[in-house]
Structures are given as C-alpha cells and as structure tokens.
XYZ file of C-alpha atoms in Angstrom:
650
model
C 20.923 89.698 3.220
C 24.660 88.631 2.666
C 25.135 88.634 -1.448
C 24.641 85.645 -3.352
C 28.574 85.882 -4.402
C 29.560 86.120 -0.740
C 26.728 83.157 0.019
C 27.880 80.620 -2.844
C 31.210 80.381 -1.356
C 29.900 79.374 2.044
C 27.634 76.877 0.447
C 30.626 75.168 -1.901
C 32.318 74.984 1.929
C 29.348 73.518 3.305
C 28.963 70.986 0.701
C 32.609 70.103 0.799
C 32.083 69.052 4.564
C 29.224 67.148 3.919
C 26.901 69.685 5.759
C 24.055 69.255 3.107
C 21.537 70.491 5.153
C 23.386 74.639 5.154
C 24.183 73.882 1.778
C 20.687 73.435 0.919
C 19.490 76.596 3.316
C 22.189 78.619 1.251
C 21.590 77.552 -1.764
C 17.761 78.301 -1.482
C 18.559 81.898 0.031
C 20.937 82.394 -3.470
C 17.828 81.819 -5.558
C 15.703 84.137 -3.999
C 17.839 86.607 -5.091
C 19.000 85.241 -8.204
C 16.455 82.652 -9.557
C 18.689 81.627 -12.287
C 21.941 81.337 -10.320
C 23.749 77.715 -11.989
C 25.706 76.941 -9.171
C 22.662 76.992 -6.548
C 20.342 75.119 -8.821
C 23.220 72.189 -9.629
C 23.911 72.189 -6.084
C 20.539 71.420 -4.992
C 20.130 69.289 -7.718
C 23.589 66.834 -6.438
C 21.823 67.495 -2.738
C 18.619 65.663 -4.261
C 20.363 63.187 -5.738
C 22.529 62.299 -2.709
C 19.280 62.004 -1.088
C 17.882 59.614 -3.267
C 14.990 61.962 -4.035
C 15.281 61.343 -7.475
C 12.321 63.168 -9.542
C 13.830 66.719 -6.960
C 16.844 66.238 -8.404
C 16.004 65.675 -12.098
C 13.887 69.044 -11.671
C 16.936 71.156 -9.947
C 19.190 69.883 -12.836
C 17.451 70.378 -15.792
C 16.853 73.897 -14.665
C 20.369 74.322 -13.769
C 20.800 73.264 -17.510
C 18.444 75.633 -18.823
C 20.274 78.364 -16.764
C 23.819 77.449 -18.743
C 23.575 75.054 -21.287
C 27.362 75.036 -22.079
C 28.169 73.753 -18.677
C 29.608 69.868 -19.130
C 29.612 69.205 -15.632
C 25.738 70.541 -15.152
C 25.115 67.754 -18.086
C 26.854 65.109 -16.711
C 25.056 65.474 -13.362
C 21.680 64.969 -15.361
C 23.233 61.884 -16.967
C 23.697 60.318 -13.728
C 20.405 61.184 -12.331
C 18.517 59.775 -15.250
C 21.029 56.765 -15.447
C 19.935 55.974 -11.440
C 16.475 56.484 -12.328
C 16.566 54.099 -15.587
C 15.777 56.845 -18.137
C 19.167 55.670 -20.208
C 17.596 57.017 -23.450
C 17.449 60.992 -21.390
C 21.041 60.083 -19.754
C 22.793 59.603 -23.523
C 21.393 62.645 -24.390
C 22.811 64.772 -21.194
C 26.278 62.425 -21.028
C 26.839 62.831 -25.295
C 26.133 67.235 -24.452
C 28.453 66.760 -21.979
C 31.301 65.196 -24.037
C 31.056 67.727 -26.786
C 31.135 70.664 -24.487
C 34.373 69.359 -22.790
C 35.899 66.953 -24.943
C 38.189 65.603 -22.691
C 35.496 65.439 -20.063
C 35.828 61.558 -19.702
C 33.491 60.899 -16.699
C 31.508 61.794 -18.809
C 31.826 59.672 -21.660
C 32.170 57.074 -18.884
C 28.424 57.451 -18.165
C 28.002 57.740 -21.882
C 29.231 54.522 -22.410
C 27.023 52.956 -19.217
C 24.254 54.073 -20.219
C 24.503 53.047 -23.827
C 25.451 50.001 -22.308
C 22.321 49.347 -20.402
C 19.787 50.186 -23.704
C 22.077 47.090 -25.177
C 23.702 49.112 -27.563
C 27.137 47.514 -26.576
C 29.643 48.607 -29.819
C 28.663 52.303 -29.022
C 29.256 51.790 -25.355
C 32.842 50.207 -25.875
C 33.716 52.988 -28.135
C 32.765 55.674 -25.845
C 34.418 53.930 -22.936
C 37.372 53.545 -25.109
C 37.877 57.000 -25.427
C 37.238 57.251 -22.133
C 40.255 54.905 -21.608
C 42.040 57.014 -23.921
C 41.790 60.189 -21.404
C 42.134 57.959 -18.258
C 44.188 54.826 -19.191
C 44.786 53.804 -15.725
C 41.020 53.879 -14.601
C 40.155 49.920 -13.743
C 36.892 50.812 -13.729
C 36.606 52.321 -17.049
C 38.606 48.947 -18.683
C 35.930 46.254 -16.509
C 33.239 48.601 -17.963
C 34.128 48.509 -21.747
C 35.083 44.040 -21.082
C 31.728 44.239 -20.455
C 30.734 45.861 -23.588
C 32.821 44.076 -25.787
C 31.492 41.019 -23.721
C 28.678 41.455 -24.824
C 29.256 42.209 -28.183
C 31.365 38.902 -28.632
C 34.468 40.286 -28.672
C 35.306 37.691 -25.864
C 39.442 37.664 -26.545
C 39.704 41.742 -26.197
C 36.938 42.135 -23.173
C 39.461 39.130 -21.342
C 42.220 41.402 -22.317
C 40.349 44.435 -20.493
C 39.785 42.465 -17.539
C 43.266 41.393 -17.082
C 44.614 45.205 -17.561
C 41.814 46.249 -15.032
C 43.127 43.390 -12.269
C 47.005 44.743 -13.309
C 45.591 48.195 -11.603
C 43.621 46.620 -9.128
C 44.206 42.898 -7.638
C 41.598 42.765 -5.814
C 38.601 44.053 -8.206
C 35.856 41.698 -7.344
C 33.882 43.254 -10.026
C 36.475 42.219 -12.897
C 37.377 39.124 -11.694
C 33.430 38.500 -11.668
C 33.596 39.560 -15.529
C 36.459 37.667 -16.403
C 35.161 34.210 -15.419
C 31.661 35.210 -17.511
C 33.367 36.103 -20.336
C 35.455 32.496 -20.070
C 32.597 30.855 -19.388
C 31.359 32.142 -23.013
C 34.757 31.789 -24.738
C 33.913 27.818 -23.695
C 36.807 28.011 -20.873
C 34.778 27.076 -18.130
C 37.551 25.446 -15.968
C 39.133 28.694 -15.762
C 36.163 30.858 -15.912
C 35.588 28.653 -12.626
C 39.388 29.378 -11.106
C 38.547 33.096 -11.828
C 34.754 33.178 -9.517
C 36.538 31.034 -7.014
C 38.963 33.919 -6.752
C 36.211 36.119 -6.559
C 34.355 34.752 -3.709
C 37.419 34.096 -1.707
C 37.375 38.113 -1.684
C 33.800 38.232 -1.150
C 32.340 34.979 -0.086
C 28.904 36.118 0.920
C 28.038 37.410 -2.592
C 25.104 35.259 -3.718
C 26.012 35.667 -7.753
C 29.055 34.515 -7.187
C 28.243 31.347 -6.105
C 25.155 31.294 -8.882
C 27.681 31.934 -11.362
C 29.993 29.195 -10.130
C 27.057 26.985 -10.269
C 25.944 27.804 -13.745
C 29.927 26.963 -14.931
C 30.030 24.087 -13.277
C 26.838 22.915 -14.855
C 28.806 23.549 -18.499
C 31.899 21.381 -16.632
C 29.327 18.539 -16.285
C 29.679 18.845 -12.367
C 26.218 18.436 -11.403
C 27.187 17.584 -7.449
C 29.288 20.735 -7.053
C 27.123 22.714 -9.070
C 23.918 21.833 -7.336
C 26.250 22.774 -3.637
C 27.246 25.959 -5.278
C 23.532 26.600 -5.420
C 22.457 26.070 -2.266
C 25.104 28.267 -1.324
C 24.020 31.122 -3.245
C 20.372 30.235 -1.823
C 21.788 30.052 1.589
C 22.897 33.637 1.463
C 19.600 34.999 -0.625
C 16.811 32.803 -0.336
C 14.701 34.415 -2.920
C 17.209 34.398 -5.936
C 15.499 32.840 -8.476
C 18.236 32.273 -10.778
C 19.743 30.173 -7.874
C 17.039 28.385 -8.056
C 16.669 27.686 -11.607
C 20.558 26.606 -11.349
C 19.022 24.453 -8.769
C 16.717 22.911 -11.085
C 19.366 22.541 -13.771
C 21.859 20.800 -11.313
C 18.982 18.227 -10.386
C 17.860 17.448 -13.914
C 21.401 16.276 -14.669
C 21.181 14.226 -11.706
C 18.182 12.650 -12.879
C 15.985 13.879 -10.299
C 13.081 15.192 -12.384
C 10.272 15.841 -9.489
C 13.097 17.817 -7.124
C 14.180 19.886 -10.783
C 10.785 20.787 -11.452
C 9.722 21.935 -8.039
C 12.921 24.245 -8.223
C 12.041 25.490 -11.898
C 8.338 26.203 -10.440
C 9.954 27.927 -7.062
C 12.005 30.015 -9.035
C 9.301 31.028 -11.405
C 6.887 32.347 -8.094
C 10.292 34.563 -6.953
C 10.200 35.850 -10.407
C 7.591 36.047 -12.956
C 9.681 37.464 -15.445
C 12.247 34.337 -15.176
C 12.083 33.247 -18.834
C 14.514 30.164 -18.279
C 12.533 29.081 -15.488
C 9.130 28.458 -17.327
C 11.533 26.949 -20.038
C 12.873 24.611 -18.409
C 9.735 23.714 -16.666
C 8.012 23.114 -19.306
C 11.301 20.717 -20.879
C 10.069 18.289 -17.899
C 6.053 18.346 -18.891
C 7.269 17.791 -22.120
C 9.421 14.816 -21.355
C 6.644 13.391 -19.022
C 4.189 13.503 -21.709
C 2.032 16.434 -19.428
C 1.667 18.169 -23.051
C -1.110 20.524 -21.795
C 1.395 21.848 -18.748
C 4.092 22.031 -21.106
C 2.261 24.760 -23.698
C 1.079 26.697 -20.212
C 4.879 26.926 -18.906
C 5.716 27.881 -22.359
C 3.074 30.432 -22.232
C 4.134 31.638 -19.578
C 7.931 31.712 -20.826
C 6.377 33.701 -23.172
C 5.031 36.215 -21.211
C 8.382 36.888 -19.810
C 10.243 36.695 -23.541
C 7.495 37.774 -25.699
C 10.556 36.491 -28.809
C 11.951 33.336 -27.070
C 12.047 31.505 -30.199
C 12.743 28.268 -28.501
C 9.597 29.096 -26.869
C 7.681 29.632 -29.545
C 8.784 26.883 -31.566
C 8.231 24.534 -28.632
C 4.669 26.250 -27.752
C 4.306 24.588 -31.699
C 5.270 21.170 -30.439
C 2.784 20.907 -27.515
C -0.130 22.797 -29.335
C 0.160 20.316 -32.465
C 0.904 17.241 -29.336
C -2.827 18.248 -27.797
C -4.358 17.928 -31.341
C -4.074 22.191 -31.827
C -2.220 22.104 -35.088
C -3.524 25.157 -36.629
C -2.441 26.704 -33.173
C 0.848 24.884 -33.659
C 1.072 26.875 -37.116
C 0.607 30.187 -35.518
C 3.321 29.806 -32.966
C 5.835 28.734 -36.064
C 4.777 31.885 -37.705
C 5.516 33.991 -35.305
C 9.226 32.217 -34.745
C 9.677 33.238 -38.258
C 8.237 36.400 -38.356
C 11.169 36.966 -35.942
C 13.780 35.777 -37.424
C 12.985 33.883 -40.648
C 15.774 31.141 -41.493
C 15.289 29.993 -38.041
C 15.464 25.985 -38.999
C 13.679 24.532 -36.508
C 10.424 26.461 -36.503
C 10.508 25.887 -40.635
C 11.086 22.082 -40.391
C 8.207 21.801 -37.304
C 6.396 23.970 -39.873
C 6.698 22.155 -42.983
C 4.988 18.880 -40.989
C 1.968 20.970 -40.068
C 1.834 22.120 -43.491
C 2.620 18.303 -44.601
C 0.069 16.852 -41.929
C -2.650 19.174 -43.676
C -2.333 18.047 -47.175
C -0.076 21.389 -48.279
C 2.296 19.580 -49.860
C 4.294 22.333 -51.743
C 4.895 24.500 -49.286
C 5.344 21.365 -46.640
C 8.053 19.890 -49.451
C 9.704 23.268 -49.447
C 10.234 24.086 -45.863
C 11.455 20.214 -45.043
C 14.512 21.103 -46.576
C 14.987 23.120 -43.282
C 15.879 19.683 -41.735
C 19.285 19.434 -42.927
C 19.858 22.614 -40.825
C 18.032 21.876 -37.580
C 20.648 22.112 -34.820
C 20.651 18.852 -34.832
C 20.124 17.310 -38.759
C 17.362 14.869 -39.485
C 19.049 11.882 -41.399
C 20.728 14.181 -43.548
C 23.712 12.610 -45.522
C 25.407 14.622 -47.668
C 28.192 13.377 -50.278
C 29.406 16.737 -51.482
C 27.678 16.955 -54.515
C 25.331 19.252 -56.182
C 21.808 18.636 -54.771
C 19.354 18.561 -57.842
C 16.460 20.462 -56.724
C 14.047 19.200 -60.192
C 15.504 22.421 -62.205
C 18.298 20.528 -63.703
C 18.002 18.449 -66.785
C 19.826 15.279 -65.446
C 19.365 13.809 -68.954
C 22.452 11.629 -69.813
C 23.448 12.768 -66.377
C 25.012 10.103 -63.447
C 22.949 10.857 -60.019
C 23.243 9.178 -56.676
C 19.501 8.965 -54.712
C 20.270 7.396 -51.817
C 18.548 7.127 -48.022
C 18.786 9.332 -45.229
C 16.506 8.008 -42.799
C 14.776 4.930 -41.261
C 13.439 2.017 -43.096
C 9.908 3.371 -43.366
C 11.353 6.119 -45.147
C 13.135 4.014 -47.674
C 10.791 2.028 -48.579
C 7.618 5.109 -48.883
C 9.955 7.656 -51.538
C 12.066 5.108 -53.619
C 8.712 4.726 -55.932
C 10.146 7.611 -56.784
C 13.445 6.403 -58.385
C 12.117 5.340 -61.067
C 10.668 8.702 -62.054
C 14.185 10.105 -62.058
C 15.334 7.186 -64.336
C 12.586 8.348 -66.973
C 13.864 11.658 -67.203
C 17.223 10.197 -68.818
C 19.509 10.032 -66.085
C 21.706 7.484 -65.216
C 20.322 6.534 -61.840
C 22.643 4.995 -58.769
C 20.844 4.431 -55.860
C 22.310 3.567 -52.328
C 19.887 2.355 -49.581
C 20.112 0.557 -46.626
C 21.582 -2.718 -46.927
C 18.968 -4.286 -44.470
C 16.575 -3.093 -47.725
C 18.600 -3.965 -50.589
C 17.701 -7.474 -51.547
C 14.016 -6.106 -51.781
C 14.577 -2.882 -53.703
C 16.561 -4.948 -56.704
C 13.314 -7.658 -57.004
C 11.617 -4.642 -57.266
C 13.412 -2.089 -59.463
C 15.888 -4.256 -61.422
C 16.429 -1.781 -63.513
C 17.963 0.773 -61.573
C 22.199 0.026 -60.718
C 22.226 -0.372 -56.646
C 25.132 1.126 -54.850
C 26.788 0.626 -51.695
C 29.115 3.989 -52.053
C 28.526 7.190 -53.884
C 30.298 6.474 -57.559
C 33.141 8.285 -58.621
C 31.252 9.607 -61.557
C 28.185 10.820 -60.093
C 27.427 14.764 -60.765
C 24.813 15.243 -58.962
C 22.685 14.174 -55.737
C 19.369 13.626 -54.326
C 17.803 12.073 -50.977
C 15.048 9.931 -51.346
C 13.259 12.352 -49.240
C 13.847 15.290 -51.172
C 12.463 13.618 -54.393
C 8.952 14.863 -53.654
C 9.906 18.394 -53.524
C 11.965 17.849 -56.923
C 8.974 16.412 -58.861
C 6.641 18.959 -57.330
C 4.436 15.751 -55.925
C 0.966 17.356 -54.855
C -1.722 15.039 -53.029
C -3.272 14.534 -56.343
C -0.304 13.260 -57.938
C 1.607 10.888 -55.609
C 2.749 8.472 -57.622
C 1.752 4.926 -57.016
C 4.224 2.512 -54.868
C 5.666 -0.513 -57.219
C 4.806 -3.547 -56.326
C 7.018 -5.316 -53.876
C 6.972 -9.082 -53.536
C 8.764 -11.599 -51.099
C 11.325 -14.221 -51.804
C 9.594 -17.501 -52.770
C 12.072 -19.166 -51.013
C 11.559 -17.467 -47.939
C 7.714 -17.407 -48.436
C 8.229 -20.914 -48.736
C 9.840 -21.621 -45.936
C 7.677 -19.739 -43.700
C 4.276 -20.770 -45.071
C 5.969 -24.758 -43.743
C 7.057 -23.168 -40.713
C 3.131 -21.643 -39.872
C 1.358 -24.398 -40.710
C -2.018 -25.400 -42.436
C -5.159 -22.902 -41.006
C -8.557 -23.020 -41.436
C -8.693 -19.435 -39.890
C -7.625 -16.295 -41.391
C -4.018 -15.280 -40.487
C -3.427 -11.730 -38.815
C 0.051 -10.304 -38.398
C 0.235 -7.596 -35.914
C 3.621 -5.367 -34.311
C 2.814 -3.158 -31.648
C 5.949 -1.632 -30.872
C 8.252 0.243 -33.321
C 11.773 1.118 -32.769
C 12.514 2.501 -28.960
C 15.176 4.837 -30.004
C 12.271 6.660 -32.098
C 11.743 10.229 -30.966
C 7.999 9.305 -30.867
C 7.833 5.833 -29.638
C 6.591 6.702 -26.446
C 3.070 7.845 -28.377
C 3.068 5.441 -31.203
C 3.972 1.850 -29.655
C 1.308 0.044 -28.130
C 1.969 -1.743 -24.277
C 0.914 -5.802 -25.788
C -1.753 -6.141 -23.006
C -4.067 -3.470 -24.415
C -4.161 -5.354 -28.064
C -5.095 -9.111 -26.147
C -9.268 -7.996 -25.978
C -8.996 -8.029 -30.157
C -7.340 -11.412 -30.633
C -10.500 -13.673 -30.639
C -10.608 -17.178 -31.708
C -11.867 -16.340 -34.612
C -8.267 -15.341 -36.427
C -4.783 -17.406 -35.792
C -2.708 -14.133 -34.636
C 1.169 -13.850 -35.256
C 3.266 -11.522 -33.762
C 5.458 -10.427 -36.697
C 8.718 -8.471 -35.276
C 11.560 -9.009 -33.827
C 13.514 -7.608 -30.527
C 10.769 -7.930 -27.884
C 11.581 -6.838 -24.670
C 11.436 -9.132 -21.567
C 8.874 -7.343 -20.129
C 6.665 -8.409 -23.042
C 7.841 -11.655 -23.205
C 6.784 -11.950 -19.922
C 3.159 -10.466 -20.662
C 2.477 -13.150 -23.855
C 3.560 -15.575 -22.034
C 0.254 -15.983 -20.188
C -1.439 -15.945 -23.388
C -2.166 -18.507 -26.043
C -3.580 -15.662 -28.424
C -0.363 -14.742 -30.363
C 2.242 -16.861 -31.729
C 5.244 -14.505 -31.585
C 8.560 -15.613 -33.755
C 11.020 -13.165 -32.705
C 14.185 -14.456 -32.765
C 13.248 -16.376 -35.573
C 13.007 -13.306 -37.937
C 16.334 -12.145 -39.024
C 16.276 -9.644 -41.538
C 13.327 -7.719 -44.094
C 12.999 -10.536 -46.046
C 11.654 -13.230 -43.514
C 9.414 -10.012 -42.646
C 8.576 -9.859 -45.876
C 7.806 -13.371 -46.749
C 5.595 -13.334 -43.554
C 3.375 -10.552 -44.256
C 2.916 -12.005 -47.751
C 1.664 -15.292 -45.633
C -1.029 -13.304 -43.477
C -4.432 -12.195 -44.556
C -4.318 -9.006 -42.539
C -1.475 -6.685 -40.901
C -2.408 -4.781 -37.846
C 0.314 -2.524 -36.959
C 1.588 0.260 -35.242
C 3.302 2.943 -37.282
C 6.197 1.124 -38.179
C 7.902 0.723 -41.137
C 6.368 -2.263 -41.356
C 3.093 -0.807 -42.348
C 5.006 0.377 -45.381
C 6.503 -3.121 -46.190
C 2.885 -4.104 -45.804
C 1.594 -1.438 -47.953
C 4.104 -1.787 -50.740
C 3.388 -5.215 -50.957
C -0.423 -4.698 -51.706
C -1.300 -6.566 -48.647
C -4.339 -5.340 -46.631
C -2.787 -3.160 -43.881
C -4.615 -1.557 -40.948
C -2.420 1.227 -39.346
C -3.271 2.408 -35.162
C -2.085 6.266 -35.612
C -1.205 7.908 -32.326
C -3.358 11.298 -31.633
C -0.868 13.155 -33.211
C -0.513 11.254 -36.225
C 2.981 11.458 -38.622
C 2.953 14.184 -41.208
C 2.335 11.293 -43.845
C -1.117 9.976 -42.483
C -2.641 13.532 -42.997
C -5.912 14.336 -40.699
C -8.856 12.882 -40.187
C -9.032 10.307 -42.819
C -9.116 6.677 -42.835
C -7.382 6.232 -46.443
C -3.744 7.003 -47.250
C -2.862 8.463 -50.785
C 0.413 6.833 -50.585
C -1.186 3.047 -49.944
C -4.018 1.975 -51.805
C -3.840 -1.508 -49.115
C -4.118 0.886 -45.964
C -6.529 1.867 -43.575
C -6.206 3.980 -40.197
C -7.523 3.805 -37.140
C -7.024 6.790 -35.190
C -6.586 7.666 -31.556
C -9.418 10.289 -30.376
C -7.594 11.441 -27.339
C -4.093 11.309 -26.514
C -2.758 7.790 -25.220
C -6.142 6.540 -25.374
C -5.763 3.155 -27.404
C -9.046 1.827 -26.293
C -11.210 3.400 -28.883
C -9.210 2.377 -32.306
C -9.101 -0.821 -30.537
C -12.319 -1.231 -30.494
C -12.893 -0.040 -33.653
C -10.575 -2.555 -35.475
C -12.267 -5.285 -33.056
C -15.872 -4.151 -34.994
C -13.951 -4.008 -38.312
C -12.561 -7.707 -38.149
C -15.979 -9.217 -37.948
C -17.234 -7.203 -40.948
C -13.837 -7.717 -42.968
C -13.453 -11.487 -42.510
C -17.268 -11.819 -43.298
C-alpha cells in the first residue's frame, strides 16, 4: 500500500480536477491507515457536501474537527454545511471558531455574518460582515450581504450606501440591484425603488420575484393596473408563487374588484399555508362584507401561520365580539397585549369589551388608548395639561370640550357640572350644532367657541368618566334638557290636532358611521309596526332617495325631512311625540336627556354604552332596548316593540 503522505497528494490532485470519485477512493484508503488523518476526513467531508449528501458530510466534518480542532478552514467547512442544511444556530458556532483561529479568515466571518443573518439577528450579522469588508473591501458580495443586514435592521440610508458600492464593483449584480429597490421601497422611495427592479429584470427578466417585487412597489405608487400586470407576470413565469398571488389580490382590491381579490387571497393561501398576509387579507374582505364568521376563520388561520400577528389578533377580537363572542373577543386582546403591551389598538378594542360588560374602571382606563390608535378616535387636543381627576382644579380655568359625534356630546356633558362643583372655573366648547341646547340647560357654565387664553388645564367630555372614577353604580344622572317653546310651538301648529298617540321614529343614523351598516334599519322592515293605531312621524333629516322612494307608497309615516334644520326643531319635535322609536342615534340621547320615553333597536353587537343583555340603561332613566338576537336579524325586536305598543299605549 502506497503511504498515506504519498496518497494525500494524489487525492488534493484529484480533487483539484474535479475527479471526486479517486478522491474519495484515496481518501478512504488514507483512513485505513490513519483513521484520524484531517485532510482525508475534510476531504470527504467537501466530497459529501458537493454531493448534496448533507447529514455524510456533517459526519466527515465534525470528525475532521475532532481530529484538529485549531484548523479554521476544517470549521468553516462545518459552517457551511450546517448553514445549507438550516442548522444556523450549529453554523455560528463552527464560523465564530473559525474566525478566532484565523483572524483574518474573512470567508469565514462572511458565513458568520449569513448565518447570524438568517436566525434574524441582523446588528451582529452587519458587524461581522463588516469586518469581513474590512479584510476584503472589494468583495460585492460581502457589501450586498451586510445592505441586507443593515436593511433589515433599519439602517435604510447606509444598507443603500452598501448597495451602491457593491454595483461600483459589479454593474451587473442582479442580486444588489434586487436589494437596493427593497430597501427604497422601505425608505418610502418607491418610484426609484421601481427604476432599480426594472433594472434588475432587464438583466434577468424571467425571475419571478422580480416582477412580484415590482408589483408590490407599484401597489405603494398607487398603480393598481401595472401592478396587477406585474403580477401576472411573475405568475406567468411561476404559477404557484403565492406571494404573486396575494399581490394579485392586493392589485384587485384597489381596483375594486372584491370577488376576483378574494379568490386570489384564497389561491394563494392553498399554494401556501404558511402565507400569513394571505389569510389577512382574506379575511379584510369577510370583514368588509359583513361574513363575520369567515372573517375570525381566515384570521385563525392567519394565525396559525403568525402565531403573534397582532393585527391578527386584535382583528380575531373584532369578529369574535361581531358574532356575539365577547369574552372570546377579550382573550384575543389579551394575548395582543401579552405581546407587546402599549399596543393601542388591542387596549382601545379592549376597553369596549370591558365597557360593554359593566367594568367600568378598567374600561375608563384603557379608552384613553384611543387617542393613540393609528388612527385617533375624535381626539382633539389643545396643548394643555390633560387633568386626569388627581389635580385640584379649585380656582383653576379648564376647557371640557367635545371630541366626538353628537351622541357623545350630549351623554358626558352631565358631567360638566361635576367639574364646576369642585371649584374650577369651567369653559366648555361643544359643537355648535349643540350649543343653543347645552346653555338652556347648564346656564351656568361660560360656553366657548375656542380654547381661552387662560385656560391651564384640559379635559374631553369623554375622558370625564375616567376622571371622576364613574362606576355603574354611580353614573350621575343626565340634566334635564328641554326644547325651545318657540320651536315647540311652532311645530306642535305644524303637526296638527291628534286623537292618537304620536310616535317619532329614525331608522337610519349617520352613513359615514363606522357601524352604520349594523345599526341603521332599511325603512321597509319598520312599515309591519306602524298600525293605525299611532300617527307615526319620521323625525330626521337627510333621507336618501332610495327611501324616499320606499315611503312614498306608504301613508304610515309622515316624514319632515327637509323641514328639520338643526337640533332644536329635533328637539322641539321629540318633546311633541308620545314615544321615540329609534335606532342608535344620537337622537336616542336627545330623547333620553329630555325625559321623553325612548325605545332604542340595538344591533347584535350592541355599543359599549348599552351594556349586555338588559333592557334598561343606567345612563337614561326614559330608555328601553330592544335587542337584536342574531346578527342583522331586525325581525324579532320588531316584533317585540310591535307587542310592547299595545301594552304601553293601553
């Protein structure tokens, strides 16, 4: 048998000409004479690996290791064989051995920095590649690789700068032209970002991410059309790309074609499972159709894929509470802020569960989050110190003013009042549609149309509760509101002597409402409860045609509409009817305020204010609900207020 010194340098030849098989034969034939030999094992192991047969390899190599563990390039060999076989924690470990054996070995920090890169540990991987860089400053590979990195790590301006140095080396680097438009999508340059992937696929135009890529930029650009061709493109060249496909979707959402954008969200989540944005988005379009039971599955299923999608969680909460699931709903915001606890929507979606069950301190607390939410609920904010209830405001100027709709106003100013007996000097700013009302009823309290100069300190109306610590067993009564006389006047001329009682009833609320769709009532369902036995008046204004239309082959309700210009016609009208029947508007709180019997049809999933499962409300002694049983079903209140008119009027 030739010796194993003689036989290693014929196998290094046969290696260097690619003639793996000899190598291997040699290699083998070393061992057997010296088991231990490090050259034979690491060659067999980089024979494995060329091969592909991965768990051969790892075993040649870490017994080449154990045979000399001061050998850099033995380590770094085991780094890339547990890099190509996803073990990135193992290839740290053998890439970082490497690097301190041969400090200057910078392949090796190269793979250091890769693989640090792929656990999503992205400031350790740019520093590694950057002293990588520092060895090998004119490597374009090493600069893409640590743009990436500091990509990732938000560093958008130097990664750019990375890119640029690695396309100075290299023109035509697909890879870093690829980066660069990624990293100016996220910088918010997307008409470059989209010069830079055209560039790219001009070198490689049958790259299917490209195209996706171009897609998803032209989406930010606002350029559905091209972005739904750039798309198909990427489809075209890999039909089962399920981001394509999700782009897809995206592209014909913001065309307006709903049915076509959900059949691509669904396609896209069959390619892949694990497509978080696909169930997403899916489940945007149940929830915009009203399909609340297919939105919490997709969300589920979102879930599945991105077990800490907060926006998924938070908008599991929505649909849960939607189908009547609140305590569900509660879970789901728990979890959101388990995982990341000042996350503002999940606490303001919490706080109206908590609110909706009658838990009004915590509920007050958390609804605080809605000056936060992404996008702020009514907030105004005037720049002064918010009094929270801790301050003595004795002798003190403070502006309460408004912050959201009417209803709003008119449920929480009882509350100015309260303020005024503590000793401060109260200004309060509400709507001006409201403020001929408010001064009949609190004339005592200076009305405002600006904040005043000398004001210290502020308060929303709708923070008051939180301020006082209000609890259900302490809501304070509403005052008493009362209509013009010489509006009531005017109106009680304008309906006419009755010998019937008069009903007042509004079945739509405001259409820009987030919730209108579930709380307003189509007019032809409320015609079976207008019987002869009540004169009916509909009592708001800004009708549609299409309802128009609808009364006007009806005698049952005399509808004013036009007629009604402002809160106090509304006002003097309610005070002329025996009975409101309403939707939730904020006319039911006109109506309650004013003491006037009120009856209230509450949507399935009622407003925080209306609580559960009661037909009182603490906050109107005047009102009663009626409650849908099942979502969008309108029959059964209907017909409950149809068996309470007989019994009332009696």
């Amino acid at each position: 048998m030739m010796p194993p010194a003689a036989l290693w340098g014929q196998v290094q030849m046969a290696m260097q000409q690619g003639r793996l098989d000899a190598a291997e034969a040699g290699a083998e034939q070393i061992l057997r004479a010296a088991p231990r030999h490090t050259g034979a094992l690491h060659i067999l192991g980089v024979i494995c690996l060329q091969r592909r047969q991965m768990p051969e390899a790892l075993r040649w190599l870490k017994k080449a290791t154990q045979a000399d563990q001061r050998n850099a390039m033995i380590w770094a060999t085991l780094g890339y064989a547990c890099f190509e076989t996803a073990a990135f924690r193992d290839a740290v470990d053998a890439f970082r051995k490497a690097s301190l054996i041969d400090a200057r070995a910078h392949p090796a920090l190269h793979g250091l920095g890769k693989s640090l890169q792929a656990l999503g540990r992205y400031q350790e991987a740019a520093a590694a590649l950057g002293r990588a860089i520092a060895l090998e400053p004119r490597n374009p590979d090493y600069l893409n690789d640590r743009g990436v990195a500091l990509m990732e790590s938000g560093v958008i301006t130097e990664a750019l700068r990375d890119f640029d140095a690695a396309l100075l080396l290299a023109p035509g680097f697909f890879g870093a032209l690829m980066n660069k438009g990624l990293a100016l999508k996220k910088s918010g340059d997307a008409a470059s970002a989209c010069m830079a992937l055209d560039q790219a696929i001009n070198l490689n135009p049958s790259y299917a991410p490209a195209h996706n890529n171009r897609a998803a930029i032209l989406l930010d650009l606002g350029d559905a059309a091209q972005a739904l061709a750039a798309a198909d493109r990427a489809i075209a060249l890999a039909p089962d790309f399920a981001e394509a496909w999700n782009n897809k979707g995206l592209a014909l959402l913001d065309l307006k074609d709903h049915s076509a954008a959900l059949e691509n969200f669904r396609h896209a989540a069959r390619l892949d499972p694990a497509n978080a944005a696909a169930h997403y988005n899916a489940a945007g379009i149940h929830w915009q159709r009203g399909d609340y039971a297919a939105a919490a599955e997709a969300h589920r299923h979102c879930l599945n894929a991105a077990p800490n999608h907060l926006s998924a969680l938070n908008d599991l909460g929505l649909a849960e509470a939607a189908l009547g699931n609140h305590t569900a709903a509660l879970a789901c915001y728990d979890r959101a802020l388990r995982l990341t606890p000042d996350f503002s929507e999940a606490q303001f979606n919490k706080s109206l569960t908590c609110l909706l069950f009658g838990n009004l301190k915590e509920g007050w607390h958390l609804w605080e989050a809605r000056k936060r939410k992404k996008i702020p609920v009514g907030f105004q904010d005037f720049g002064l110190p918010l009094w929270t209830g801790a301050q003595d405001v004795a002798g003190r100027r403070i502006l309460l003013h408004w912050e959201q709709g009417f209803g709003d106003t008119i449920q929480f100013i009882r509350y100015a009042p309260m303020v005024q007996a503590k000793g401060a000097d109260v200004a309060l700013m509400v709507q001006p549609e409201l403020a001929p009302l408010i001064r009949r009823v609190m004339p005592g309290i200076q009305m405002v149309e600006a904040p005043p100069a000398d004001a210290t300190l502020q308060c929303p109306l709708m923070s008051l509760p939180r301020a006082l610590a209000t609890e259900l067993g302490t809501i304070p009564p509403a005052p008493v509101w009362r209509a013009d006389e010489t509006r009531r006047a005017m109106w009680r001329a304008r309906l006419g002597a009755s010998d019937r009682p008069r009903i007042g009833f509004a079945w739509r609320g405001s259409a820009g409402h987030t919730n209108d769709r579930n709380r307003s009532l189509p007019i032809q369902s409320g015609f079976p409860i207008m019987d002869g036995s009540a004169a009916w008046f509909g009592i708001q204004k800004g009708l549609p045609a299409a309802d128009h239309e609808a009364l006007s082959a009806t005698p049952k309700l005399r509808i004013f509409d036009s007629e009604i210009n402002d809160f106090e016609d509304t006002a003097a009208l309610i005070a002329e009817m025996d009975l409101i029947i309403t939707v939730d508007t904020s006319l039911a709180h006109l109506a309650g305020s004013m003491g006037r019997d009120c009856w209230v049809l509450l949507p399935f999933n009622p407003d925080w204010r209306w609580l559960l499962d009661r037909e009182d409300s603490p906050w109107y002694a005047s009102i009663r609900l009626f409650r849908q049983k099942h979502p969008g079903d309108w029959a059964g209140p209907l017909q409950e207020i149809r068996s309470a008119l007989a019994a009332h009027f009696r």
